[in-house]
Amino acid sequence: QVQLVESGGGTVQPGGSLRLFCAAPGNIWSISVMGWYRQASGNQRELVASMVDIGNTTYVGAVKGRFTVSRDNAKNTVTLQMDSLKPEDTAIYYCYAAGVRLRNTIGPSDYWGQGTQVTVSS
């Protein structure tokens, strides 16, 4: 089930940039962690970047200095700015949200996006 809506994937040359965007449903009160996973063909899904509600960020070593995650707590959105892209960044990128609290009801605490393809090739 697709719970978060992603956009922004595409194909770029090495050294190029892309920005991914993800939006959560409107009935969410708060989210503890938002971020991005990626899964390359034949590999396990790995955490790329995440940001907690108070602002602390985490990045996988391969993207430090090149990727920047940001979020808007009021709108429950998260973005991933990807600069200086490399062929090894090619993967399907999945938005996620953890520690979700809904308004006026009880529901899932973890949410996932549908995935968006990022391809870096010359």
PDB file of C-alpha atoms in Angstrom:
ATOM      1  CA  GLN A   1       0.000   0.000   0.000  1.00  0.00           C
ATOM      2  CA  VAL A   2       1.282   3.420  -1.002  1.00  0.00           C
ATOM      3  CA  GLN A   3       0.955   5.771   1.960  1.00  0.00           C
ATOM      4  CA  LEU A   4       3.305   8.616   0.990  1.00  0.00           C
ATOM      5  CA  VAL A   5       3.443  10.368  -2.388  1.00  0.00           C
ATOM      6  CA  GLU A   6       6.857  10.828  -4.023  1.00  0.00           C
ATOM      7  CA  SER A   7       8.028  12.830  -7.027  1.00  0.00           C
ATOM      8  CA  GLY A   8      11.217  14.172  -8.571  1.00  0.00           C
ATOM      9  CA  GLY A   9      13.034  11.119  -9.887  1.00  0.00           C
ATOM     10  CA  GLY A  10      14.602  10.978 -13.310  1.00  0.00           C
ATOM     11  CA  THR A  11      17.758  10.454 -15.329  1.00  0.00           C
ATOM     12  CA  VAL A  12      20.785  12.743 -15.093  1.00  0.00           C
ATOM     13  CA  GLN A  13      24.429  12.707 -16.116  1.00  0.00           C
ATOM     14  CA  PRO A  14      27.171  12.212 -13.526  1.00  0.00           C
ATOM     15  CA  GLY A  15      27.697  15.418 -11.591  1.00  0.00           C
ATOM     16  CA  GLY A  16      24.102  16.498 -12.049  1.00  0.00           C
ATOM     17  CA  SER A  17      21.430  17.189  -9.463  1.00  0.00           C
ATOM     18  CA  LEU A  18      17.929  16.051  -8.596  1.00  0.00           C
ATOM     19  CA  ARG A  19      15.477  16.951  -5.862  1.00  0.00           C
ATOM     20  CA  LEU A  20      13.037  14.393  -4.498  1.00  0.00           C
ATOM     21  CA  PHE A  21       9.840  15.389  -2.736  1.00  0.00           C
ATOM     22  CA  CYS A  22       7.525  13.412  -0.468  1.00  0.00           C
ATOM     23  CA  ALA A  23       4.185  14.312   1.100  1.00  0.00           C
ATOM     24  CA  ALA A  24       2.337  12.529   3.899  1.00  0.00           C
ATOM     25  CA  PRO A  25      -1.460  12.228   4.295  1.00  0.00           C
ATOM     26  CA  GLY A  26      -3.352  15.114   5.810  1.00  0.00           C
ATOM     27  CA  ASN A  27      -4.690  13.240   8.849  1.00  0.00           C
ATOM     28  CA  ILE A  28      -1.265  12.951  10.493  1.00  0.00           C
ATOM     29  CA  TRP A  29      -0.645  14.864  13.696  1.00  0.00           C
ATOM     30  CA  SER A  30       3.095  14.374  13.943  1.00  0.00           C
ATOM     31  CA  ILE A  31       5.985  12.285  12.628  1.00  0.00           C
ATOM     32  CA  SER A  32       9.100  11.419  14.587  1.00  0.00           C
ATOM     33  CA  VAL A  33      11.393  10.511  11.670  1.00  0.00           C
ATOM     34  CA  MET A  34      11.161  11.204   7.941  1.00  0.00           C
ATOM     35  CA  GLY A  35      13.700  10.276   5.324  1.00  0.00           C
ATOM     36  CA  TRP A  36      14.738   8.227   2.353  1.00  0.00           C
ATOM     37  CA  TYR A  37      15.836   4.687   1.595  1.00  0.00           C
ATOM     38  CA  ARG A  38      17.189   3.423  -1.703  1.00  0.00           C
ATOM     39  CA  GLN A  39      17.484   0.029  -3.323  1.00  0.00           C
ATOM     40  CA  ALA A  40      19.752  -0.688  -6.261  1.00  0.00           C
ATOM     41  CA  SER A  41      19.175  -3.721  -8.454  1.00  0.00           C
ATOM     42  CA  GLY A  42      20.293  -6.852  -6.641  1.00  0.00           C
ATOM     43  CA  ASN A  43      21.080  -5.025  -3.402  1.00  0.00           C
ATOM     44  CA  GLN A  44      19.368  -4.610  -0.059  1.00  0.00           C
ATOM     45  CA  ARG A  45      17.430  -1.501   0.730  1.00  0.00           C
ATOM     46  CA  GLU A  46      19.594   0.967   2.645  1.00  0.00           C
ATOM     47  CA  LEU A  47      18.911   4.116   4.602  1.00  0.00           C
ATOM     48  CA  VAL A  48      20.181   7.153   2.695  1.00  0.00           C
ATOM     49  CA  ALA A  49      19.177  10.076   4.872  1.00  0.00           C
ATOM     50  CA  SER A  50      16.766  10.860   7.676  1.00  0.00           C
ATOM     51  CA  MET A  51      15.716  13.733   9.870  1.00  0.00           C
ATOM     52  CA  VAL A  52      13.977  13.691  13.233  1.00  0.00           C
ATOM     53  CA  ASP A  53      11.315  16.195  14.196  1.00  0.00           C
ATOM     54  CA  ILE A  54      13.722  18.332  16.216  1.00  0.00           C
ATOM     55  CA  GLY A  55      16.146  18.619  13.307  1.00  0.00           C
ATOM     56  CA  ASN A  56      18.956  16.084  13.738  1.00  0.00           C
ATOM     57  CA  THR A  57      20.010  14.403  10.498  1.00  0.00           C
ATOM     58  CA  THR A  58      21.665  11.129   9.559  1.00  0.00           C
ATOM     59  CA  TYR A  59      23.337  10.212   6.261  1.00  0.00           C
ATOM     60  CA  VAL A  60      24.886   7.086   4.875  1.00  0.00           C
ATOM     61  CA  GLY A  61      28.608   7.682   4.396  1.00  0.00           C
ATOM     62  CA  ALA A  62      28.477   7.430   0.609  1.00  0.00           C
ATOM     63  CA  VAL A  63      26.277  10.534   0.274  1.00  0.00           C
ATOM     64  CA  LYS A  64      27.667  12.823   2.973  1.00  0.00           C
ATOM     65  CA  GLY A  65      28.491  16.232   1.570  1.00  0.00           C
ATOM     66  CA  ARG A  66      26.432  15.613  -1.568  1.00  0.00           C
ATOM     67  CA  PHE A  67      22.868  14.974  -0.336  1.00  0.00           C
ATOM     68  CA  THR A  68      20.777  17.157   1.958  1.00  0.00           C
ATOM     69  CA  VAL A  69      17.551  16.087   3.641  1.00  0.00           C
ATOM     70  CA  SER A  70      15.056  18.636   4.904  1.00  0.00           C
ATOM     71  CA  ARG A  71      11.498  18.555   6.188  1.00  0.00           C
ATOM     72  CA  ASP A  72       8.566  20.779   6.988  1.00  0.00           C
ATOM     73  CA  ASN A  73       6.982  19.553  10.216  1.00  0.00           C
ATOM     74  CA  ALA A  74       3.852  21.654   9.770  1.00  0.00           C
ATOM     75  CA  LYS A  75       3.157  20.238   6.305  1.00  0.00           C
ATOM     76  CA  ASN A  76       4.579  16.755   6.960  1.00  0.00           C
ATOM     77  CA  THR A  77       6.760  16.818   3.879  1.00  0.00           C
ATOM     78  CA  VAL A  78      10.366  15.813   3.309  1.00  0.00           C
ATOM     79  CA  THR A  79      12.782  16.533   0.466  1.00  0.00           C
ATOM     80  CA  LEU A  80      16.114  15.119  -0.630  1.00  0.00           C
ATOM     81  CA  GLN A  81      18.441  17.426  -2.529  1.00  0.00           C
ATOM     82  CA  MET A  82      20.975  15.318  -4.423  1.00  0.00           C
ATOM     83  CA  ASP A  83      24.028  17.040  -5.875  1.00  0.00           C
ATOM     84  CA  SER A  84      27.177  15.741  -7.561  1.00  0.00           C
ATOM     85  CA  LEU A  85      25.369  12.551  -8.459  1.00  0.00           C
ATOM     86  CA  LYS A  86      27.368   9.447  -9.269  1.00  0.00           C
ATOM     87  CA  PRO A  87      26.441   6.310 -11.216  1.00  0.00           C
ATOM     88  CA  GLU A  88      26.463   4.348  -7.956  1.00  0.00           C
ATOM     89  CA  ASP A  89      23.573   6.513  -6.736  1.00  0.00           C
ATOM     90  CA  THR A  90      21.346   4.802  -9.299  1.00  0.00           C
ATOM     91  CA  ALA A  91      18.493   3.128  -7.424  1.00  0.00           C
ATOM     92  CA  ILE A  92      14.838   3.282  -6.571  1.00  0.00           C
ATOM     93  CA  TYR A  93      14.388   5.806  -3.790  1.00  0.00           C
ATOM     94  CA  TYR A  94      11.666   5.290  -1.188  1.00  0.00           C
ATOM     95  CA  CYS A  95      10.335   7.919   1.141  1.00  0.00           C
ATOM     96  CA  TYR A  96       9.476   6.783   4.663  1.00  0.00           C
ATOM     97  CA  ALA A  97       7.968   8.103   7.854  1.00  0.00           C
ATOM     98  CA  ALA A  98       8.295   6.495  11.273  1.00  0.00           C
ATOM     99  CA  GLY A  99       6.740   7.223  14.633  1.00  0.00           C
ATOM    100  CA  VAL A 100       3.579   8.530  12.983  1.00  0.00           C
ATOM    101  CA  ARG A 101       0.740   9.793  15.185  1.00  0.00           C
ATOM    102  CA  LEU A 102      -2.648  10.338  13.572  1.00  0.00           C
ATOM    103  CA  ARG A 103      -5.345  12.862  14.403  1.00  0.00           C
ATOM    104  CA  ASN A 104      -8.344  11.414  16.282  1.00  0.00           C
ATOM    105  CA  THR A 105      -7.595   7.778  15.484  1.00  0.00           C
ATOM    106  CA  ILE A 106      -5.098   4.947  15.771  1.00  0.00           C
ATOM    107  CA  GLY A 107      -3.313   3.700  12.673  1.00  0.00           C
ATOM    108  CA  PRO A 108       0.029   2.503  11.327  1.00  0.00           C
ATOM    109  CA  SER A 109       3.150   4.054  12.795  1.00  0.00           C
ATOM    110  CA  ASP A 110       5.349   3.451   9.713  1.00  0.00           C
ATOM    111  CA  TYR A 111       4.596   4.754   6.204  1.00  0.00           C
ATOM    112  CA  TRP A 112       6.257   4.241   2.819  1.00  0.00           C
ATOM    113  CA  GLY A 113       6.178   5.944  -0.557  1.00  0.00           C
ATOM    114  CA  GLN A 114       5.724   4.191  -3.885  1.00  0.00           C
ATOM    115  CA  GLY A 115       9.354   4.575  -4.925  1.00  0.00           C
ATOM    116  CA  THR A 116      10.879   6.767  -7.617  1.00  0.00           C
ATOM    117  CA  GLN A 117      13.671   5.804 -10.013  1.00  0.00           C
ATOM    118  CA  VAL A 118      16.903   7.779 -10.003  1.00  0.00           C
ATOM    119  CA  THR A 119      19.318   6.939 -12.811  1.00  0.00           C
ATOM    120  CA  VAL A 120      22.761   8.513 -13.141  1.00  0.00           C
ATOM    121  CA  SER A 121      24.351   7.693 -16.480  1.00  0.00           C
ATOM    122  CA  SER A 122      26.413   9.327 -19.199  1.00  0.00           C
TER     123      SER A 122
END
